């Protein structure tokens, strides 16, 4: 006869009944993990952008110091773009010359590019690209590339390929941009203006004494590292000034295309606009003659800019055109907070 004690051994404790999580418990855990990921992901993204922005700031600082070193050697700032005629080269004939990036190459540790540039010859668009194409297409030159840039590719659309920079020199402003008076801008490609009141313009030779508004209040370099959206089609377009021919190309005296030299005409981060075709570039944003590129970047809310004193600042996209115009002009006599 089985005892009552033996029968008690067949009973299980409540902890022995549970062999895993219930469905409700799993759903709660998953929901908690989802909330934590949702909270952490923006912080991770912000940290990554902070690192990219810091690298971009360092690039602009290095460029600003490169401009200052060029000045120490030549007693003038480089032109935003130039031909190879004296004093910018030794060619006897007018043809395409160099951008400000070629002029400062020895001062930003790019001696191989500076030594490869033929200051004494004339050439066309293709030979401009071929001079630095093999070097600039691969590898890239990080000092002219912002890590926050939104572009999938960073080589020119035309072969031989050359690197397309995310930075642009500031030539000045359009007449009365930001209500800062007449700037004497000349007509450029398809009527897009070319400023004369900035520091890095078409064949400029600006000295510190020419920057009467003050070096800390005069912008010399900013960003173009993001697509523009054609409001007519919704298409993304790469209309950086070097998109077609790369970083080296400058200008020539008889030509109305001032590559890599921006005349301010639009508010910061105006990313959507009615874009003209390359054969009709009155808006100044096209691959054939981007004289008036919108200052824009992959940084949320604005762009970085280097000033004539080699300082680097972030300009909010809410910066008024009045303030932007005053930063873009070296000699308008109008006050603006640094």
Tab-separated table of C-alpha atoms in Angstrom:
chain	number	residue	atom	x	y	z
A	1	UNK	CA	0.000	0.000	0.000
A	2	UNK	CA	1.490	3.383	-1.204
A	3	UNK	CA	1.941	5.860	1.551
A	4	UNK	CA	0.718	9.428	1.438
A	5	UNK	CA	4.371	10.466	1.690
A	6	UNK	CA	5.173	8.675	-1.551
A	7	UNK	CA	2.271	10.401	-3.292
A	8	UNK	CA	3.607	13.793	-2.291
A	9	UNK	CA	6.777	13.167	-4.336
A	10	UNK	CA	4.726	13.334	-7.560
A	11	UNK	CA	3.719	16.988	-6.955
A	12	UNK	CA	5.781	19.810	-8.609
A	13	UNK	CA	6.607	23.164	-7.202
A	14	UNK	CA	5.487	26.321	-9.106
A	15	UNK	CA	9.080	27.001	-10.190
A	16	UNK	CA	9.216	23.577	-11.843
A	17	UNK	CA	6.113	24.319	-13.925
A	18	UNK	CA	7.802	27.261	-15.817
A	19	UNK	CA	10.257	26.203	-18.518
A	20	UNK	CA	10.576	29.585	-20.464
A	21	UNK	CA	9.202	33.069	-21.116
A	22	UNK	CA	5.611	33.640	-21.991
A	23	UNK	CA	4.723	35.388	-25.254
A	24	UNK	CA	3.685	38.509	-23.369
A	25	UNK	CA	7.030	38.643	-21.566
A	26	UNK	CA	8.931	38.320	-24.856
A	27	UNK	CA	6.892	41.119	-26.400
A	28	UNK	CA	7.589	43.358	-23.408
A	29	UNK	CA	11.349	42.699	-23.657
A	30	UNK	CA	11.331	43.383	-27.399
A	31	UNK	CA	9.389	46.589	-26.844
A	32	UNK	CA	11.898	47.743	-24.195
A	33	UNK	CA	14.825	46.993	-26.527
A	34	UNK	CA	13.082	48.921	-29.306
A	35	UNK	CA	12.603	51.935	-27.073
A	36	UNK	CA	16.258	51.836	-25.996
A	37	UNK	CA	17.449	51.607	-29.613
A	38	UNK	CA	15.159	54.495	-30.527
A	39	UNK	CA	16.673	56.566	-27.742
A	40	UNK	CA	20.285	55.641	-28.481
A	41	UNK	CA	20.278	55.818	-32.298
A	42	UNK	CA	19.896	59.624	-32.532
A	43	UNK	CA	22.685	59.998	-29.989
A	44	UNK	CA	24.944	57.727	-32.063
A	45	UNK	CA	24.082	59.630	-35.234
A	46	UNK	CA	24.761	62.944	-33.506
A	47	UNK	CA	28.115	61.660	-32.281
A	48	UNK	CA	29.060	60.545	-35.792
A	49	UNK	CA	28.062	63.889	-37.293
A	50	UNK	CA	29.979	65.695	-34.564
A	51	UNK	CA	33.088	63.732	-35.573
A	52	UNK	CA	32.504	64.455	-39.266
A	53	UNK	CA	31.926	68.133	-38.585
A	54	UNK	CA	35.107	68.270	-36.517
A	55	UNK	CA	37.058	66.755	-39.434
A	56	UNK	CA	35.488	69.272	-41.818
A	57	UNK	CA	36.397	72.106	-39.448
A	58	UNK	CA	39.980	70.853	-39.373
A	59	UNK	CA	40.043	70.831	-43.199
A	60	UNK	CA	38.901	74.438	-43.356
A	61	UNK	CA	41.404	75.400	-40.674
A	62	UNK	CA	44.177	73.775	-42.690
A	63	UNK	CA	42.975	75.550	-45.847
A	64	UNK	CA	42.850	78.875	-44.001
A	65	UNK	CA	46.419	78.387	-42.780
A	66	UNK	CA	47.418	77.362	-46.313
A	67	UNK	CA	46.057	80.659	-47.614
A	68	UNK	CA	47.965	82.521	-44.896
A	69	UNK	CA	51.193	80.698	-45.776
A	70	UNK	CA	50.686	81.504	-49.459
A	71	UNK	CA	50.288	85.142	-48.438
A	72	UNK	CA	53.520	85.062	-46.440
A	73	UNK	CA	55.393	83.922	-49.553
A	74	UNK	CA	53.710	86.135	-52.171
A	75	UNK	CA	52.324	89.056	-50.132
A	76	UNK	CA	48.865	88.493	-51.600
A	77	UNK	CA	46.041	85.955	-51.432
A	78	UNK	CA	45.772	83.565	-54.378
A	79	UNK	CA	43.081	84.198	-56.973
A	80	UNK	CA	39.926	82.170	-56.696
A	81	UNK	CA	40.631	81.206	-60.292
A	82	UNK	CA	43.070	82.454	-62.915
A	83	UNK	CA	44.648	81.803	-66.293
A	84	UNK	CA	48.311	81.021	-66.790
A	85	UNK	CA	49.305	84.515	-67.868
A	86	UNK	CA	51.608	86.567	-65.661
A	87	UNK	CA	51.518	87.057	-62.721
A	88	UNK	CA	49.649	83.767	-62.283
A	89	UNK	CA	51.813	81.774	-64.682
A	90	UNK	CA	54.325	82.149	-67.497
A	91	UNK	CA	52.282	81.124	-70.517
A	92	UNK	CA	52.481	83.337	-73.604
A	93	UNK	CA	48.937	82.482	-74.711
A	94	UNK	CA	45.572	82.727	-72.987
A	95	UNK	CA	44.057	79.419	-71.970
A	96	UNK	CA	42.689	77.763	-68.866
A	97	UNK	CA	44.561	78.319	-65.628
A	98	UNK	CA	44.427	77.097	-62.049
A	99	UNK	CA	42.051	77.258	-59.112
A	100	UNK	CA	42.970	78.513	-55.657
A	101	UNK	CA	43.463	74.883	-54.597
A	102	UNK	CA	46.400	74.491	-56.985
A	103	UNK	CA	47.955	77.727	-55.770
A	104	UNK	CA	47.899	76.640	-52.114
A	105	UNK	CA	48.757	72.969	-52.781
A	106	UNK	CA	52.349	73.292	-51.462
A	107	UNK	CA	50.962	74.767	-48.237
A	108	UNK	CA	48.500	71.917	-47.537
A	109	UNK	CA	51.020	69.110	-48.028
A	110	UNK	CA	50.125	68.453	-51.685
A	111	UNK	CA	53.524	69.083	-53.231
A	112	UNK	CA	52.946	66.381	-55.847
A	113	UNK	CA	50.086	68.390	-57.326
A	114	UNK	CA	51.950	71.703	-57.203
A	115	UNK	CA	54.992	70.214	-58.929
A	116	UNK	CA	52.844	68.597	-61.622
A	117	UNK	CA	51.102	71.823	-62.623
A	118	UNK	CA	52.484	73.336	-65.890
A	119	UNK	CA	52.438	77.064	-65.205
A	120	UNK	CA	54.084	77.823	-68.559
A	121	UNK	CA	51.689	76.197	-71.015
A	122	UNK	CA	48.200	76.453	-72.416
A	123	UNK	CA	45.715	73.590	-72.351
A	124	UNK	CA	42.036	72.715	-72.703
A	125	UNK	CA	39.486	71.213	-70.331
A	126	UNK	CA	40.629	67.640	-70.936
A	127	UNK	CA	44.289	68.332	-70.308
A	128	UNK	CA	43.379	70.241	-67.137
A	129	UNK	CA	41.797	67.062	-65.803
A	130	UNK	CA	44.613	64.827	-67.002
A	131	UNK	CA	47.243	66.852	-65.137
A	132	UNK	CA	45.858	65.776	-61.767
A	133	UNK	CA	43.295	63.199	-62.881
A	134	UNK	CA	45.236	60.061	-62.018
A	135	UNK	CA	46.206	61.541	-58.678
A	136	UNK	CA	42.905	63.226	-57.844
A	137	UNK	CA	40.524	60.504	-59.055
A	138	UNK	CA	42.107	57.887	-56.845
A	139	UNK	CA	43.246	58.486	-54.206
A	140	UNK	CA	41.249	61.482	-53.078
A	141	UNK	CA	42.649	64.516	-51.271
A	142	UNK	CA	40.918	64.529	-47.858
A	143	UNK	CA	41.707	68.207	-47.200
A	144	UNK	CA	39.245	69.173	-49.978
A	145	UNK	CA	36.577	66.616	-49.032
A	146	UNK	CA	34.084	67.120	-46.191
A	147	UNK	CA	33.145	63.801	-44.492
A	148	UNK	CA	29.546	65.050	-44.094
A	149	UNK	CA	29.162	65.560	-47.837
A	150	UNK	CA	26.078	63.864	-49.253
A	151	UNK	CA	27.596	62.866	-52.612
A	152	UNK	CA	27.901	59.200	-53.536
A	153	UNK	CA	30.736	59.894	-55.968
A	154	UNK	CA	33.510	62.422	-55.839
A	155	UNK	CA	35.053	62.446	-59.303
A	156	UNK	CA	34.320	64.679	-62.284
A	157	UNK	CA	31.641	63.680	-64.774
A	158	UNK	CA	34.096	64.020	-67.670
A	159	UNK	CA	37.109	61.829	-68.268
A	160	UNK	CA	39.946	61.715	-67.423
A	161	UNK	CA	38.435	61.864	-63.980
A	162	UNK	CA	39.577	64.337	-61.336
A	163	UNK	CA	38.493	64.918	-57.761
A	164	UNK	CA	35.567	67.282	-57.161
A	165	UNK	CA	36.043	69.427	-54.012
A	166	UNK	CA	33.362	70.220	-51.439
A	167	UNK	CA	34.731	73.718	-50.797
A	168	UNK	CA	34.610	76.938	-52.793
A	169	UNK	CA	36.350	80.317	-52.669
A	170	UNK	CA	34.290	83.465	-52.062
A	171	UNK	CA	34.526	86.017	-54.893
A	172	UNK	CA	32.112	88.514	-53.352
A	173	UNK	CA	28.465	89.384	-53.840
A	174	UNK	CA	25.978	90.285	-56.536
A	175	UNK	CA	25.097	93.981	-56.730
A	176	UNK	CA	23.098	94.907	-53.629
A	177	UNK	CA	22.924	91.348	-52.303
A	178	UNK	CA	21.832	91.749	-48.705
A	179	UNK	CA	21.324	95.485	-49.267
A	180	UNK	CA	25.058	96.128	-49.014
A	181	UNK	CA	25.301	98.391	-52.055
A	182	UNK	CA	26.910	98.073	-55.453
A	183	UNK	CA	29.669	95.480	-55.690
A	184	UNK	CA	30.654	96.106	-59.316
A	185	UNK	CA	29.964	92.484	-60.267
A	186	UNK	CA	30.566	91.713	-63.939
A	187	UNK	CA	28.379	89.489	-66.117
A	188	UNK	CA	29.419	85.855	-66.275
A	189	UNK	CA	28.208	82.765	-68.089
A	190	UNK	CA	24.620	83.195	-69.294
A	191	UNK	CA	24.460	86.406	-67.270
A	192	UNK	CA	25.325	84.836	-63.913
A	193	UNK	CA	27.385	87.514	-62.123
A	194	UNK	CA	31.019	87.354	-61.047
A	195	UNK	CA	31.757	89.349	-57.910
A	196	UNK	CA	34.697	91.683	-57.442
A	197	UNK	CA	34.360	92.636	-53.788
A	198	UNK	CA	35.481	89.399	-52.149
A	199	UNK	CA	38.910	87.884	-51.564
A	200	UNK	CA	39.102	84.824	-53.854
A	201	UNK	CA	37.730	86.068	-57.170
A	202	UNK	CA	38.559	85.966	-60.848
A	203	UNK	CA	42.271	86.841	-61.199
A	204	UNK	CA	42.279	88.680	-57.863
A	205	UNK	CA	45.446	89.725	-55.998
A	206	UNK	CA	43.983	90.824	-52.671
A	207	UNK	CA	46.215	92.008	-49.834
A	208	UNK	CA	45.373	92.380	-46.159
A	209	UNK	CA	45.123	96.142	-46.513
A	210	UNK	CA	42.391	95.608	-49.120
A	211	UNK	CA	40.216	93.836	-46.516
A	212	UNK	CA	39.013	97.019	-44.871
A	213	UNK	CA	36.049	95.326	-43.157
A	214	UNK	CA	38.485	93.241	-41.095
A	215	UNK	CA	39.890	89.750	-41.591
A	216	UNK	CA	37.683	88.252	-38.854
A	217	UNK	CA	34.578	89.520	-40.648
A	218	UNK	CA	35.436	88.538	-44.228
A	219	UNK	CA	34.676	85.013	-45.428
A	220	UNK	CA	37.092	83.387	-47.879
A	221	UNK	CA	36.050	79.703	-48.117
A	222	UNK	CA	32.777	77.844	-47.539
A	223	UNK	CA	30.999	74.611	-48.460
A	224	UNK	CA	29.084	73.244	-51.465
A	225	UNK	CA	29.001	69.611	-50.315
A	226	UNK	CA	25.362	68.691	-50.946
A	227	UNK	CA	23.012	68.080	-53.865
A	228	UNK	CA	20.590	70.692	-55.124
A	229	UNK	CA	17.060	69.577	-55.968
A	230	UNK	CA	15.541	70.738	-59.242
A	231	UNK	CA	12.089	71.945	-58.174
A	232	UNK	CA	10.827	71.330	-61.729
A	233	UNK	CA	11.622	67.606	-61.763
A	234	UNK	CA	12.534	66.631	-58.206
A	235	UNK	CA	15.894	65.318	-59.464
A	236	UNK	CA	19.072	65.630	-57.405
A	237	UNK	CA	21.862	67.450	-59.237
A	238	UNK	CA	25.553	67.780	-58.538
A	239	UNK	CA	26.275	71.363	-59.524
A	240	UNK	CA	29.409	71.907	-57.491
A	241	UNK	CA	31.727	74.249	-59.397
A	242	UNK	CA	34.141	71.382	-60.068
A	243	UNK	CA	31.562	68.720	-60.953
A	244	UNK	CA	32.534	68.579	-64.631
A	245	UNK	CA	36.265	69.295	-64.611
A	246	UNK	CA	37.533	68.634	-61.088
A	247	UNK	CA	39.495	70.689	-58.596
A	248	UNK	CA	42.244	72.134	-60.799
A	249	UNK	CA	40.427	74.209	-63.398
A	250	UNK	CA	40.445	77.981	-63.027
A	251	UNK	CA	39.446	80.419	-65.753
A	252	UNK	CA	40.820	82.340	-68.694
A	253	UNK	CA	40.671	86.052	-69.339
A	254	UNK	CA	38.327	85.888	-72.327
A	255	UNK	CA	35.998	83.386	-70.642
A	256	UNK	CA	33.010	84.124	-68.414
A	257	UNK	CA	33.196	80.974	-66.299
A	258	UNK	CA	34.843	81.453	-62.929
A	259	UNK	CA	35.235	77.911	-61.612
A	260	UNK	CA	35.690	77.382	-57.861
A	261	UNK	CA	34.950	81.032	-57.097
A	262	UNK	CA	31.493	81.715	-55.642
A	263	UNK	CA	29.646	85.007	-55.979
A	264	UNK	CA	26.976	85.041	-53.260
A	265	UNK	CA	23.440	85.274	-54.569
A	266	UNK	CA	21.334	82.884	-52.467
A	267	UNK	CA	20.578	82.138	-48.838
A	268	UNK	CA	22.490	79.311	-47.148
A	269	UNK	CA	21.067	75.801	-47.729
A	270	UNK	CA	18.553	76.818	-50.362
A	271	UNK	CA	18.516	73.233	-51.588
A	272	UNK	CA	15.454	73.314	-53.837
A	273	UNK	CA	15.307	75.678	-56.788
A	274	UNK	CA	14.405	75.803	-60.458
A	275	UNK	CA	17.695	74.759	-62.042
A	276	UNK	CA	18.619	75.694	-65.573
A	277	UNK	CA	20.227	73.305	-68.003
A	278	UNK	CA	23.955	73.449	-68.660
A	279	UNK	CA	23.255	75.322	-71.877
A	280	UNK	CA	21.272	77.969	-69.996
A	281	UNK	CA	22.832	78.766	-66.640
A	282	UNK	CA	21.298	82.110	-65.731
A	283	UNK	CA	20.788	80.905	-62.141
A	284	UNK	CA	24.547	80.394	-61.785
A	285	UNK	CA	24.188	76.758	-60.634
A	286	UNK	CA	25.274	74.381	-63.380
A	287	UNK	CA	28.272	72.270	-64.348
A	288	UNK	CA	29.339	74.585	-67.159
A	289	UNK	CA	29.539	77.808	-65.199
A	290	UNK	CA	28.611	77.604	-61.548
A	291	UNK	CA	29.497	81.202	-60.697
A	292	UNK	CA	26.786	81.511	-58.022
A	293	UNK	CA	26.647	78.177	-56.192
A	294	UNK	CA	24.363	77.929	-53.178
A	295	UNK	CA	26.428	77.507	-50.005
A	296	UNK	CA	25.265	74.177	-48.628
A	297	UNK	CA	26.507	71.181	-46.680
A	298	UNK	CA	25.638	67.848	-45.140
A	299	UNK	CA	25.751	69.380	-41.660
A	300	UNK	CA	22.307	69.871	-40.142
A	301	UNK	CA	21.313	73.527	-40.122
A	302	UNK	CA	24.098	75.378	-41.884
A	303	UNK	CA	27.618	75.510	-43.320
A	304	UNK	CA	31.143	75.941	-42.086
A	305	UNK	CA	33.218	78.853	-43.348
A	306	UNK	CA	36.843	79.925	-43.122
A	307	UNK	CA	37.571	83.630	-42.658
A	308	UNK	CA	40.530	85.737	-43.762
A	309	UNK	CA	42.124	85.469	-40.323
A	310	UNK	CA	42.097	81.634	-40.703
A	311	UNK	CA	39.324	81.240	-38.114
A	312	UNK	CA	36.499	78.765	-38.840
A	313	UNK	CA	32.881	79.350	-37.893
A	314	UNK	CA	29.518	77.680	-38.410
A	315	UNK	CA	26.998	79.843	-40.228
A	316	UNK	CA	23.414	78.923	-39.428
A	317	UNK	CA	21.073	78.509	-42.393
A	318	UNK	CA	18.891	81.165	-40.790
A	319	UNK	CA	21.686	83.683	-41.300
A	320	UNK	CA	20.075	86.595	-43.100
A	321	UNK	CA	21.211	87.570	-46.577
A	322	UNK	CA	22.221	90.942	-45.097
A	323	UNK	CA	24.712	89.274	-42.769
A	324	UNK	CA	25.846	86.758	-45.401
A	325	UNK	CA	26.403	89.559	-47.910
A	326	UNK	CA	28.506	91.511	-45.421
A	327	UNK	CA	30.610	88.448	-44.645
A	328	UNK	CA	31.118	87.919	-48.388
A	329	UNK	CA	32.358	91.447	-49.042
A	330	UNK	CA	35.774	92.659	-47.920
A	331	UNK	CA	35.127	96.399	-48.182
A	332	UNK	CA	31.472	97.405	-47.915
A	333	UNK	CA	32.059	99.349	-44.676
A	334	UNK	CA	29.007	97.796	-43.008
A	335	UNK	CA	29.320	96.409	-39.490
A	336	UNK	CA	28.452	92.814	-38.654
A	337	UNK	CA	29.056	90.726	-35.549
A	338	UNK	CA	31.807	88.127	-36.034
